[in-house]
mmCIF file of C-alpha atoms in Angstrom:
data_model
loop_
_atom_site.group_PDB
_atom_site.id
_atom_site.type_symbol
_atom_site.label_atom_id
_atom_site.label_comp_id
_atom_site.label_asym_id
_atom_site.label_seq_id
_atom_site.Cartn_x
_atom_site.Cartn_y
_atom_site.Cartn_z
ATOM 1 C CA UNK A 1 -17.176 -20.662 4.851
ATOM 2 C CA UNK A 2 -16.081 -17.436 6.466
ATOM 3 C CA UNK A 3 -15.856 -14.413 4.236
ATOM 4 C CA UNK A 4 -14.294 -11.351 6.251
ATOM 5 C CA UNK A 5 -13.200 -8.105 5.492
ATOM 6 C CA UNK A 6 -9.803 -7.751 5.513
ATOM 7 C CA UNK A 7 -8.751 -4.042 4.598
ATOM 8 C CA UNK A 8 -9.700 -1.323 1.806
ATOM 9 C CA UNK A 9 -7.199 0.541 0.353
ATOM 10 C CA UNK A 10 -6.564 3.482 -2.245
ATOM 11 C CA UNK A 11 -3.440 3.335 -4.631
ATOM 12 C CA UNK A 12 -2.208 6.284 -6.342
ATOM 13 C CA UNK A 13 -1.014 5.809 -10.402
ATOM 14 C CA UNK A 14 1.832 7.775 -11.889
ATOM 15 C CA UNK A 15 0.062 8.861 -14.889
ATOM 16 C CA UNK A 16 0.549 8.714 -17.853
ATOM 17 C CA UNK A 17 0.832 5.341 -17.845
ATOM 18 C CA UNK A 18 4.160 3.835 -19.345
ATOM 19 C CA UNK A 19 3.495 2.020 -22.665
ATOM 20 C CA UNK A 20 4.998 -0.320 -24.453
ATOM 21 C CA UNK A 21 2.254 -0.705 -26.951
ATOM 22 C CA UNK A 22 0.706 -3.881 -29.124
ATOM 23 C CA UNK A 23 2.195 -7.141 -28.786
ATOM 24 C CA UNK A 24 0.699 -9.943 -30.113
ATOM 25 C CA UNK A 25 -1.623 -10.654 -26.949
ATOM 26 C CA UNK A 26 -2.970 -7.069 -26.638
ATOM 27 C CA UNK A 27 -1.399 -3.558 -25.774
ATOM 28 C CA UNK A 28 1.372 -3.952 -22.710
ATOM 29 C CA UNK A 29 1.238 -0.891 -20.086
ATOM 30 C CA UNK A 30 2.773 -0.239 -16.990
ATOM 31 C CA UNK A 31 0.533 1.629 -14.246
ATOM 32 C CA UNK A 32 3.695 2.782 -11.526
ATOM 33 C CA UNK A 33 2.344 2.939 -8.068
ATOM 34 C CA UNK A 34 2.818 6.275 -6.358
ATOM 35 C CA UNK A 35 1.660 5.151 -2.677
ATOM 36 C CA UNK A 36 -1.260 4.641 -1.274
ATOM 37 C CA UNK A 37 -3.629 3.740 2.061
ATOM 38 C CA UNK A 38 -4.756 1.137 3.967
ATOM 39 C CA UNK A 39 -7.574 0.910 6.353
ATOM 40 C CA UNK A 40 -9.555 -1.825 7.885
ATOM 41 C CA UNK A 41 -10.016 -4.181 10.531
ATOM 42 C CA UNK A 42 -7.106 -6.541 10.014
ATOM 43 C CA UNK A 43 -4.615 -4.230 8.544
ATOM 44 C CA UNK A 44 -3.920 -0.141 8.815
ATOM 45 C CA UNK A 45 -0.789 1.121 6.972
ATOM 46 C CA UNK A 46 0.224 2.387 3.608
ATOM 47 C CA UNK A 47 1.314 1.337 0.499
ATOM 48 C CA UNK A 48 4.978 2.292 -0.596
ATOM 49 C CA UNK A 49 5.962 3.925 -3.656
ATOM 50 C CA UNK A 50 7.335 0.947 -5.584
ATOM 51 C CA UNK A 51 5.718 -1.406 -7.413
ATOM 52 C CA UNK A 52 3.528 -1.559 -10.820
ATOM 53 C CA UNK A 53 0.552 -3.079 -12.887
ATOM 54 C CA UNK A 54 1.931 -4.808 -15.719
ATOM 55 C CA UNK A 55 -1.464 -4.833 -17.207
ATOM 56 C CA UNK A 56 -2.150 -6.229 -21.014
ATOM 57 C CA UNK A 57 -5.000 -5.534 -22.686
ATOM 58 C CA UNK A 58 -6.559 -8.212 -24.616
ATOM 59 C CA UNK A 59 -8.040 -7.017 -28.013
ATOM 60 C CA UNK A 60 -11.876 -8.106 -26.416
ATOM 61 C CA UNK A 61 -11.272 -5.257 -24.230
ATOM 62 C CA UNK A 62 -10.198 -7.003 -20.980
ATOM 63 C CA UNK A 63 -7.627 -5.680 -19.160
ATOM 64 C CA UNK A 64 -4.943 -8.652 -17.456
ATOM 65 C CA UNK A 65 -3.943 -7.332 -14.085
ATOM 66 C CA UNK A 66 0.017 -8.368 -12.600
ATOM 67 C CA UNK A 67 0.647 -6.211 -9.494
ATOM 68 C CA UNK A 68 3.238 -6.341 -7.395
ATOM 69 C CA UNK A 69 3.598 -3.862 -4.462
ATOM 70 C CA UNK A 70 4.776 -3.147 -0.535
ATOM 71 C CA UNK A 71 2.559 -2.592 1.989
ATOM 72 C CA UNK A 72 4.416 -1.426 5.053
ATOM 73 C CA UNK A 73 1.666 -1.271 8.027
ATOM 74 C CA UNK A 74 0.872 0.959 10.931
ATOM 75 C CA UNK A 75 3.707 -0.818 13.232
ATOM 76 C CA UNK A 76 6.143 -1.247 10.768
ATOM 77 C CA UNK A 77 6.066 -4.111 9.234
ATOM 78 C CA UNK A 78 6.446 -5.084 5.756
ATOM 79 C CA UNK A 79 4.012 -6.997 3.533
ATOM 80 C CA UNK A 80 4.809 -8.236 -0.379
ATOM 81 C CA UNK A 81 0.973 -8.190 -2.413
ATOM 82 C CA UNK A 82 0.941 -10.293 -5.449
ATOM 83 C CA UNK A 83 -2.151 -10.205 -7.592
ATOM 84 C CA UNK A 84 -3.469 -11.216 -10.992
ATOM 85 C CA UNK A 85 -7.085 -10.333 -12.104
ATOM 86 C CA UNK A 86 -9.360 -8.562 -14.305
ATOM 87 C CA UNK A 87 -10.769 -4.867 -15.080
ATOM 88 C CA UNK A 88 -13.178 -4.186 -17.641
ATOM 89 C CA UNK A 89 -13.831 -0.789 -18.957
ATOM 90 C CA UNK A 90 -16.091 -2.302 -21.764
ATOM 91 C CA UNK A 91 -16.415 -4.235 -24.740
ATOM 92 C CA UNK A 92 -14.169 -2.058 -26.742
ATOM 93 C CA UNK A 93 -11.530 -1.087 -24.114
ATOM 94 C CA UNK A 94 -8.602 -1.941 -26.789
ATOM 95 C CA UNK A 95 -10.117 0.838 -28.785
ATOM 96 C CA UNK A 96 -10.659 3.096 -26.535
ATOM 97 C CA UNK A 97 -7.447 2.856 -24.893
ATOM 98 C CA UNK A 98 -6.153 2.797 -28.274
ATOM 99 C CA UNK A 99 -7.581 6.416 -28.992
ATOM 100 C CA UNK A 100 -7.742 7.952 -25.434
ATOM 101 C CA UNK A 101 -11.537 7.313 -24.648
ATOM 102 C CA UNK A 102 -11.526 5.050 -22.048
ATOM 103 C CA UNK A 103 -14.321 5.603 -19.069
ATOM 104 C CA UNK A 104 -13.185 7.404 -16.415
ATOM 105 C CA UNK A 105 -14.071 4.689 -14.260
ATOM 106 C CA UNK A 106 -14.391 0.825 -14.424
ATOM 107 C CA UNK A 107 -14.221 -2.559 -12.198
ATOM 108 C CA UNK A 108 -11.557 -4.380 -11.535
ATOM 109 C CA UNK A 109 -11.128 -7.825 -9.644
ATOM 110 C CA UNK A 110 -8.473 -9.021 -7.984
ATOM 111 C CA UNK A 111 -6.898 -12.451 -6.586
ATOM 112 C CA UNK A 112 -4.116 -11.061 -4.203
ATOM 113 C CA UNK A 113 -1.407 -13.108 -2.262
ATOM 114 C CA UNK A 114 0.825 -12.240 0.722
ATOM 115 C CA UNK A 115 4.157 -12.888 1.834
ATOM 116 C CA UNK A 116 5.777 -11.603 5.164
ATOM 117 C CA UNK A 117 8.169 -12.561 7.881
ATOM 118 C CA UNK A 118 6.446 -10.278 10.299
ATOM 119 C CA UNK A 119 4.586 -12.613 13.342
ATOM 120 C CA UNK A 120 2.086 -10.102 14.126
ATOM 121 C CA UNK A 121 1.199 -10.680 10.368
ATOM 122 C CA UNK A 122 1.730 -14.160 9.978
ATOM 123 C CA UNK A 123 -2.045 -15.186 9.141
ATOM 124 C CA UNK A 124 -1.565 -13.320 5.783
ATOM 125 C CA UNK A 125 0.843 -15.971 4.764
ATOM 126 C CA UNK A 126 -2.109 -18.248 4.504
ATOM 127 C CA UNK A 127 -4.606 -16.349 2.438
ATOM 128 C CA UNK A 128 -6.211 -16.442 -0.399
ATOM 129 C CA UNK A 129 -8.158 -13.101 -0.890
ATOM 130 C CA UNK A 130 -10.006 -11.536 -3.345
ATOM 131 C CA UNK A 131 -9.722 -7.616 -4.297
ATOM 132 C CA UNK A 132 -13.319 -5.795 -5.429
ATOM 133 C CA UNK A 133 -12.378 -2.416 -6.784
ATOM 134 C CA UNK A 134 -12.192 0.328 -8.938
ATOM 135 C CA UNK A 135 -10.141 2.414 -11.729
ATOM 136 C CA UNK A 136 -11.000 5.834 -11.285
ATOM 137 C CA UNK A 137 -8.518 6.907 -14.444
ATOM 138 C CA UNK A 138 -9.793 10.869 -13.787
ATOM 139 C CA UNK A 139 -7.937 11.162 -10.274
ATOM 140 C CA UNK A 140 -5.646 8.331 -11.139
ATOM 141 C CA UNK A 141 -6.356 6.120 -8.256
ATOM 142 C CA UNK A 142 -7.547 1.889 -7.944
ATOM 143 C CA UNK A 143 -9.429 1.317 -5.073
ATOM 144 C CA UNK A 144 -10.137 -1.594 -3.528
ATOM 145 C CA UNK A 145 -11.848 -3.933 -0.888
ATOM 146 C CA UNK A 146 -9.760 -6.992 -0.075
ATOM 147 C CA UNK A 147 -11.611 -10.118 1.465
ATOM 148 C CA UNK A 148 -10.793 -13.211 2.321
ATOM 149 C CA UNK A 149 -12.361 -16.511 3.287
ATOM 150 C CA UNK A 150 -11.211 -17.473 6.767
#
C-alpha cells in the first residue's frame, strides 16, 4: 500500500461555539467554519465559509466529529468534504468543556470523503483518506494533514 500526502489545511472556527447542550449521548455543539487554506501536492485552494462540526461529546471525554464543508480549489473548482472522527482533549473533556477548562490544544482524527463533478479532480471521488490534526481552541483554528492510501 501507497500512503501519500494529499494536502494540509487550516480551518478557521466562529467562536464561541454554538451549543445546544446535554443530550442523552453527551453535550451537542456546533463549531461554524469561517474559511480556511489548503496547501499541498494534490490540492491548493481554500475552504469556503459554510459548513460546521456537529461535534458531541461523549461523557468519557471524547469528542464525535461530523463535518461537512466546501473546498473550492486554486482553479475553481468545487469539492464537498465529509468526515466523521475523533478529538480528545483528555479523560475529562465533558468536564472541562462543561466548566470552560478545556486545553488549548488537542488531537483530532479524521476519516474524510469527497465528492465532485470537477475532471481535473475526479481521483478524489475514489478516496478514502484519513485527517491527522489539531484543535488549537486559543486561535480558534483545526489543522490538519489529509492522507490517503493510493
Amino acid at each position: 500500500m501507497n500512503i501519500e500526502h494529499l494536502f494540509s489545511y487550516t480551518v478557521s472556527l466562529q467562536m464561541p461555539p454554538e451549543v445546544i447542550g446535554p443530550v442523552a449521548e453527551g453535550i451537542r455543539v456546533n463549531f461554524y467554519l469561517t474559511g480556511g487554506e489548503i496547501r499541498g501536492p494534490r490540492c491548493a485552494g481554500k475552504l469556503l465559509p459554510v459548513g460546521a462540526d456537529w461535534l458531541l461529546i461523549r461523557k468519557d471525554g471524547v469528542g464525535l466529529v461530523d463535518v461537512r464543508a466546501t473546498m473550492e480549489m486554486h482553479d475553481g473548482a468545487l469539492v464537498y468534504a465529509a468526515y466523521t472522527g475523533v478529538l480528545d482533549p483528555g479523560p475529562n473533556g465533558y468536564e472541562a468543556f462543561v466548566n470552560g477548562t478545556l486545553p488549548p490544544k488537542f488531537p483530532i482524527r479524521t476519516a474524510p470523503r469527497f465528492q465532485t463533478a470537477h475532471p481535473a479532480y475526479a481521483w478524489m471521488n475514489r478516496v478514502q483518506a484519513y485527517g491527522v490534526g489539531e484543535v488549537d481552541l486559543a486561535n480558534a483554528l483545526v489543522s490538519y494533514d489529509v492522507y490517503a492510501a493510493l
